[in-house]
CSV table of C-alpha atoms in Angstrom, one decimal:
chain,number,residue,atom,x,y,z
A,1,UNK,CA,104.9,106.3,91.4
A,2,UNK,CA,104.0,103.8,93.5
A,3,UNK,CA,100.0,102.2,94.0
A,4,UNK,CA,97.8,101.6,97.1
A,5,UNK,CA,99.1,99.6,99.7
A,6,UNK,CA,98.5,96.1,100.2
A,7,UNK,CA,97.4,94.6,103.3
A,8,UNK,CA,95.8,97.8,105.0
A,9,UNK,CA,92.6,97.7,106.7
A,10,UNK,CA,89.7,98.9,104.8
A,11,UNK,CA,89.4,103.1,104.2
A,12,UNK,CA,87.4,104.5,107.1
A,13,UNK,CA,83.7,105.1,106.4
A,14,UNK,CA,83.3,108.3,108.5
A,15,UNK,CA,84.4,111.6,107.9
A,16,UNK,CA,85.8,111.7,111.8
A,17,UNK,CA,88.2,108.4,110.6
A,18,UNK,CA,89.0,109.8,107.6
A,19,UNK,CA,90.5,113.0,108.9
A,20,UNK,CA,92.1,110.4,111.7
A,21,UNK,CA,93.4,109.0,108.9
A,22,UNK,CA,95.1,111.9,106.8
A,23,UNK,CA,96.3,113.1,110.2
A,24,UNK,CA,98.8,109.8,110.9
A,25,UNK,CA,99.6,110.4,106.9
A,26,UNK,CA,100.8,113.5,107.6
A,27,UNK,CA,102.3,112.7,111.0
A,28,UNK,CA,104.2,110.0,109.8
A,29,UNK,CA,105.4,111.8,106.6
A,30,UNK,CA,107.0,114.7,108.8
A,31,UNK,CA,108.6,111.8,111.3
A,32,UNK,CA,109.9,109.8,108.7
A,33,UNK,CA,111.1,113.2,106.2
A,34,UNK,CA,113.3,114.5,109.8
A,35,UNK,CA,114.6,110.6,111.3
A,36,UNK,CA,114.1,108.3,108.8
A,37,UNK,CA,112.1,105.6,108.2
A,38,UNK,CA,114.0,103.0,111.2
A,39,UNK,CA,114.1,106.0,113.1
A,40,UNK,CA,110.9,106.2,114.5
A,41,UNK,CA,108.8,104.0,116.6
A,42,UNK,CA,105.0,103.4,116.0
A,43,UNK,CA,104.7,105.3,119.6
A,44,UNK,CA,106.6,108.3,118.1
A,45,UNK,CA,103.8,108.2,115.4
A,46,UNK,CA,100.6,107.9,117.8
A,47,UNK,CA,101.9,110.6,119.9
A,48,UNK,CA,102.7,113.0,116.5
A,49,UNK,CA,98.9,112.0,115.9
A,50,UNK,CA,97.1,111.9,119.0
A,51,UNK,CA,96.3,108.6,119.1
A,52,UNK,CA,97.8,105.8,120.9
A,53,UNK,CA,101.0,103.8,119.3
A,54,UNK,CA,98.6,100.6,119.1
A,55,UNK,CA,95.8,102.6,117.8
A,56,UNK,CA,97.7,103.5,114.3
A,57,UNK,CA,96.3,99.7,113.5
A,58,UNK,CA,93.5,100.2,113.0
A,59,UNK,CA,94.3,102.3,110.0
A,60,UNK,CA,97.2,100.2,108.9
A,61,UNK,CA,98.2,96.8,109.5
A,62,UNK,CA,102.1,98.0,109.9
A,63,UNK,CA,104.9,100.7,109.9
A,64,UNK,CA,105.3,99.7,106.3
A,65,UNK,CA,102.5,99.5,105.4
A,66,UNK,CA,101.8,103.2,106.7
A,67,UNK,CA,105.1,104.2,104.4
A,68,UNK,CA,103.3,102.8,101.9
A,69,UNK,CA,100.0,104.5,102.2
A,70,UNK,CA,102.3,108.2,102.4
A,71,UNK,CA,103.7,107.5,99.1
A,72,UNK,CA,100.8,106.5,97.7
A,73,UNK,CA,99.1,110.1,97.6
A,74,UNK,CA,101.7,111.2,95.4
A,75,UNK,CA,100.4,109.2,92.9
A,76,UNK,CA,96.8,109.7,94.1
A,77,UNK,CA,97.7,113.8,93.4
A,78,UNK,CA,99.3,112.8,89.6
A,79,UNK,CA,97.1,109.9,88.9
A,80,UNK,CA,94.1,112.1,87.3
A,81,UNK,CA,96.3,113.6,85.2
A,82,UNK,CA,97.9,110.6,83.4
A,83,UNK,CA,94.0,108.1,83.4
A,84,UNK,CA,91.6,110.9,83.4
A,85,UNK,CA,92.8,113.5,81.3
A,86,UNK,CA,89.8,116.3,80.5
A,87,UNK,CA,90.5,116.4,77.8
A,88,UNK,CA,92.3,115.2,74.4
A,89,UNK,CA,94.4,118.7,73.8
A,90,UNK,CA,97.9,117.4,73.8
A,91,UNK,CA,99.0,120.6,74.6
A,92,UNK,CA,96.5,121.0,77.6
A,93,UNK,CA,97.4,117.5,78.3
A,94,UNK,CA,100.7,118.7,79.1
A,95,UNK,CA,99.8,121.8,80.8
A,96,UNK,CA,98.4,119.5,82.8
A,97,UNK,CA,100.8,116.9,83.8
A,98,UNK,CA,103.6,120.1,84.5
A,99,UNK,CA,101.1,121.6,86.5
A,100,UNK,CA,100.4,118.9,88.6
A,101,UNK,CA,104.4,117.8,88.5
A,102,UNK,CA,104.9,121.8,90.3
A,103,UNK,CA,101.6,121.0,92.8
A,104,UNK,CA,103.6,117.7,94.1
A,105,UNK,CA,106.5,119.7,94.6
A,106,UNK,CA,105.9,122.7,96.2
A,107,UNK,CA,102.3,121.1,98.1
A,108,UNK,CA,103.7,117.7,99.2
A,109,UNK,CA,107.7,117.9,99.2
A,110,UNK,CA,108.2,116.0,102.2
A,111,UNK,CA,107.1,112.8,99.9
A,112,UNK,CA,109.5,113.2,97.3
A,113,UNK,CA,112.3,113.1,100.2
A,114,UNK,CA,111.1,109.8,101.2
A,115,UNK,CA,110.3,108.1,97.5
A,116,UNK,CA,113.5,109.6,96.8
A,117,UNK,CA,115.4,107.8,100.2
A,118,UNK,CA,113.0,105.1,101.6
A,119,UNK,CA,111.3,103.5,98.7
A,120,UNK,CA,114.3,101.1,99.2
A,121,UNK,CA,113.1,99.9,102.6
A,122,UNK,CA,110.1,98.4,101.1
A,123,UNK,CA,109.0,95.5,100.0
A,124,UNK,CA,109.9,93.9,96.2
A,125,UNK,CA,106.4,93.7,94.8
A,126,UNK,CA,105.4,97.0,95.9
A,127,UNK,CA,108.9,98.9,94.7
A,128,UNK,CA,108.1,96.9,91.2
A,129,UNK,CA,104.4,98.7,91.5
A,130,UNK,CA,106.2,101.7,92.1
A,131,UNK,CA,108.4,101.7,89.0
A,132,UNK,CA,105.7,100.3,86.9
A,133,UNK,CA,103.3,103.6,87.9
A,134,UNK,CA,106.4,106.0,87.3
A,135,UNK,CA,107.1,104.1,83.5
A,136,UNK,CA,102.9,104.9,82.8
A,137,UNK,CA,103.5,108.5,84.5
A,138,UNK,CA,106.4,109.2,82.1
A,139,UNK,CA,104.9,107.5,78.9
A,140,UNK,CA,102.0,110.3,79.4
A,141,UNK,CA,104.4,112.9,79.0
A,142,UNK,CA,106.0,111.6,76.5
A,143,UNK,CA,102.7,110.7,73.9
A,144,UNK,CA,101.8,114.6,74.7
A,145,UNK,CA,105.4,115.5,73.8
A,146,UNK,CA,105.2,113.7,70.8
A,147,UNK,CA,101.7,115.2,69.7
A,148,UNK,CA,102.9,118.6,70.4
A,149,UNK,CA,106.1,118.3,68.9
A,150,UNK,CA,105.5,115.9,66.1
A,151,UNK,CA,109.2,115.9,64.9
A,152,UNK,CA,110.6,114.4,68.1
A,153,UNK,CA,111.6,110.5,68.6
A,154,UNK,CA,109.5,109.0,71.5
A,155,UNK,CA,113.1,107.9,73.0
A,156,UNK,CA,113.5,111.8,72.7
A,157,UNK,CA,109.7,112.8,74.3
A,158,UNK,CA,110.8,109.9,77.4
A,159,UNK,CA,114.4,112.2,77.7
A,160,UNK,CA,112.3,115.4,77.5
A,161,UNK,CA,109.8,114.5,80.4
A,162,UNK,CA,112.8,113.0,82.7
A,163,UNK,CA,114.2,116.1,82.3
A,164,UNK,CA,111.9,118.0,83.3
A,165,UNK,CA,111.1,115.6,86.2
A,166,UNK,CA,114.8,115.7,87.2
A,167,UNK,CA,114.7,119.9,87.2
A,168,UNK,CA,111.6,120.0,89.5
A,169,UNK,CA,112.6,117.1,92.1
A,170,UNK,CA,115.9,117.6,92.2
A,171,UNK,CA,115.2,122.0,92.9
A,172,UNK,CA,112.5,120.8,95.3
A,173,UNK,CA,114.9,118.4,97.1
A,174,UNK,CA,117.3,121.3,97.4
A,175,UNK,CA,115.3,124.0,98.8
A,176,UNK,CA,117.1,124.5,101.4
A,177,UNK,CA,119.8,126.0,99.7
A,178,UNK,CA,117.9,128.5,97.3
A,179,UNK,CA,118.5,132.3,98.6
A,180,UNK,CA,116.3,133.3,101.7
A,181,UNK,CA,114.5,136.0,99.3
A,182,UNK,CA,113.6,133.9,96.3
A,183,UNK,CA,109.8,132.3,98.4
A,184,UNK,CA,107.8,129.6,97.1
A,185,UNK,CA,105.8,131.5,94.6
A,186,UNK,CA,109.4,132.6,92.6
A,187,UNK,CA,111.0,129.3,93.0
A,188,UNK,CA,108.1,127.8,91.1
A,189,UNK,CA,107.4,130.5,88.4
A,190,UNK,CA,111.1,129.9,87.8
A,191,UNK,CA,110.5,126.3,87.6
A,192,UNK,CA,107.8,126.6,85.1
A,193,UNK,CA,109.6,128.5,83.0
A,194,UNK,CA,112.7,126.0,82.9
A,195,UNK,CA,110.2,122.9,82.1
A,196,UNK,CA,109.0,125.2,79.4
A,197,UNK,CA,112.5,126.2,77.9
A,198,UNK,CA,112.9,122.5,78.2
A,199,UNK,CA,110.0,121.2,76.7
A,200,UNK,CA,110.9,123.3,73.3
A,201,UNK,CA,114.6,122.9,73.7
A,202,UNK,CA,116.3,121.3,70.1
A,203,UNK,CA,117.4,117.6,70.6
């Protein structure tokens, strides 16, 4: 998962900047999920956000670094989970991290498109901070795993939690081919109960 974005002017102090701010997020996010990252202009993005091309800035020092700052909150949404767990309970633990694994998914699906197909067009240090926060985000899974399933290998626990990563992303990335009557709220309870068959499968 990647970590917060070098070289980008300082959070905005006031609530009025700070909901200027979330609105490029989400602006560019929806530009760059439909024409790609090289696709659009910074004038595209003022104009999705209401501000002028120039005035995106203020907020961020480049186009990149406005990438950056999108993928960011996926690791801002799954952070808590993995450094500030409530509590000890491996098995809560892990109720945890699958919970907050579906909440990316079905809340924020647009940014797993882009990690997924313009993490490449970033710079080397901040794709090496990327993998670095997805290796911690995985090792959390995997010490639950372990706990909870005390008989599993920790190379075992990592296979586990990729698996169940690989399900989710890969069902979210596809959601356009699921059958018109199966909404959100199926697709997900479906979900969960895959990660759980998966979580307690025999290795």
């Amino acid at each position: 998962m990647p970590t917060t974005a070098p070289s980008s002017p300082a959070a905005p102090s006031t609530d009025r900047g700070r909901r200027r701010r979330e609105a490029v997020l989400d602006a560019a996010e929806q530009l760059f999920v439909e024409r790609g990252f090289h696709g659009v202009s910074v004038d595209d993005l003022g104009a999705a956000a209401g501000i002028s091309g120039p005035g995106l800035y203020r907020h961020f020092a480049s186009k990149d670094a406005l990438l950056m700052a999108v993928l960011d909150r996926i690791w801002d949404r799954l952070r808590p989970a993995v450094e500030q767990p409530a509590t000890t309970d491996a098995e809560v633990v892990l109720e945890t991290l699958l919970q907050a694994q579906l909440d990316l998914a079905f809340e924020q699906p647009a940014a797993l498109v882009l990690l997924v197909r313009e993490l490449k067009h970033l710079p080397d240090d901040y794709r090496a901070l990327a993998r670095r926060n997805h290796r911690r985000y995985v090792a959390a899974w995997a010490a639950a795993i372990t706990v909870v399933r005390p008989e599993v290998s920790s190379a075992q626990a990592h296979a586990l939690a990729l698996a169940v990563h690989g399900l989710i992303d890969s069902a979210t990335l596809r959601r356009q081919a699921m059958p018109a009557e199966m909404g959100p709220a199926d697709h997900r309870a479906l979900l969960e109960r895959l990660s759980r068959e998966l979580l307690t499968a025999a290795v």
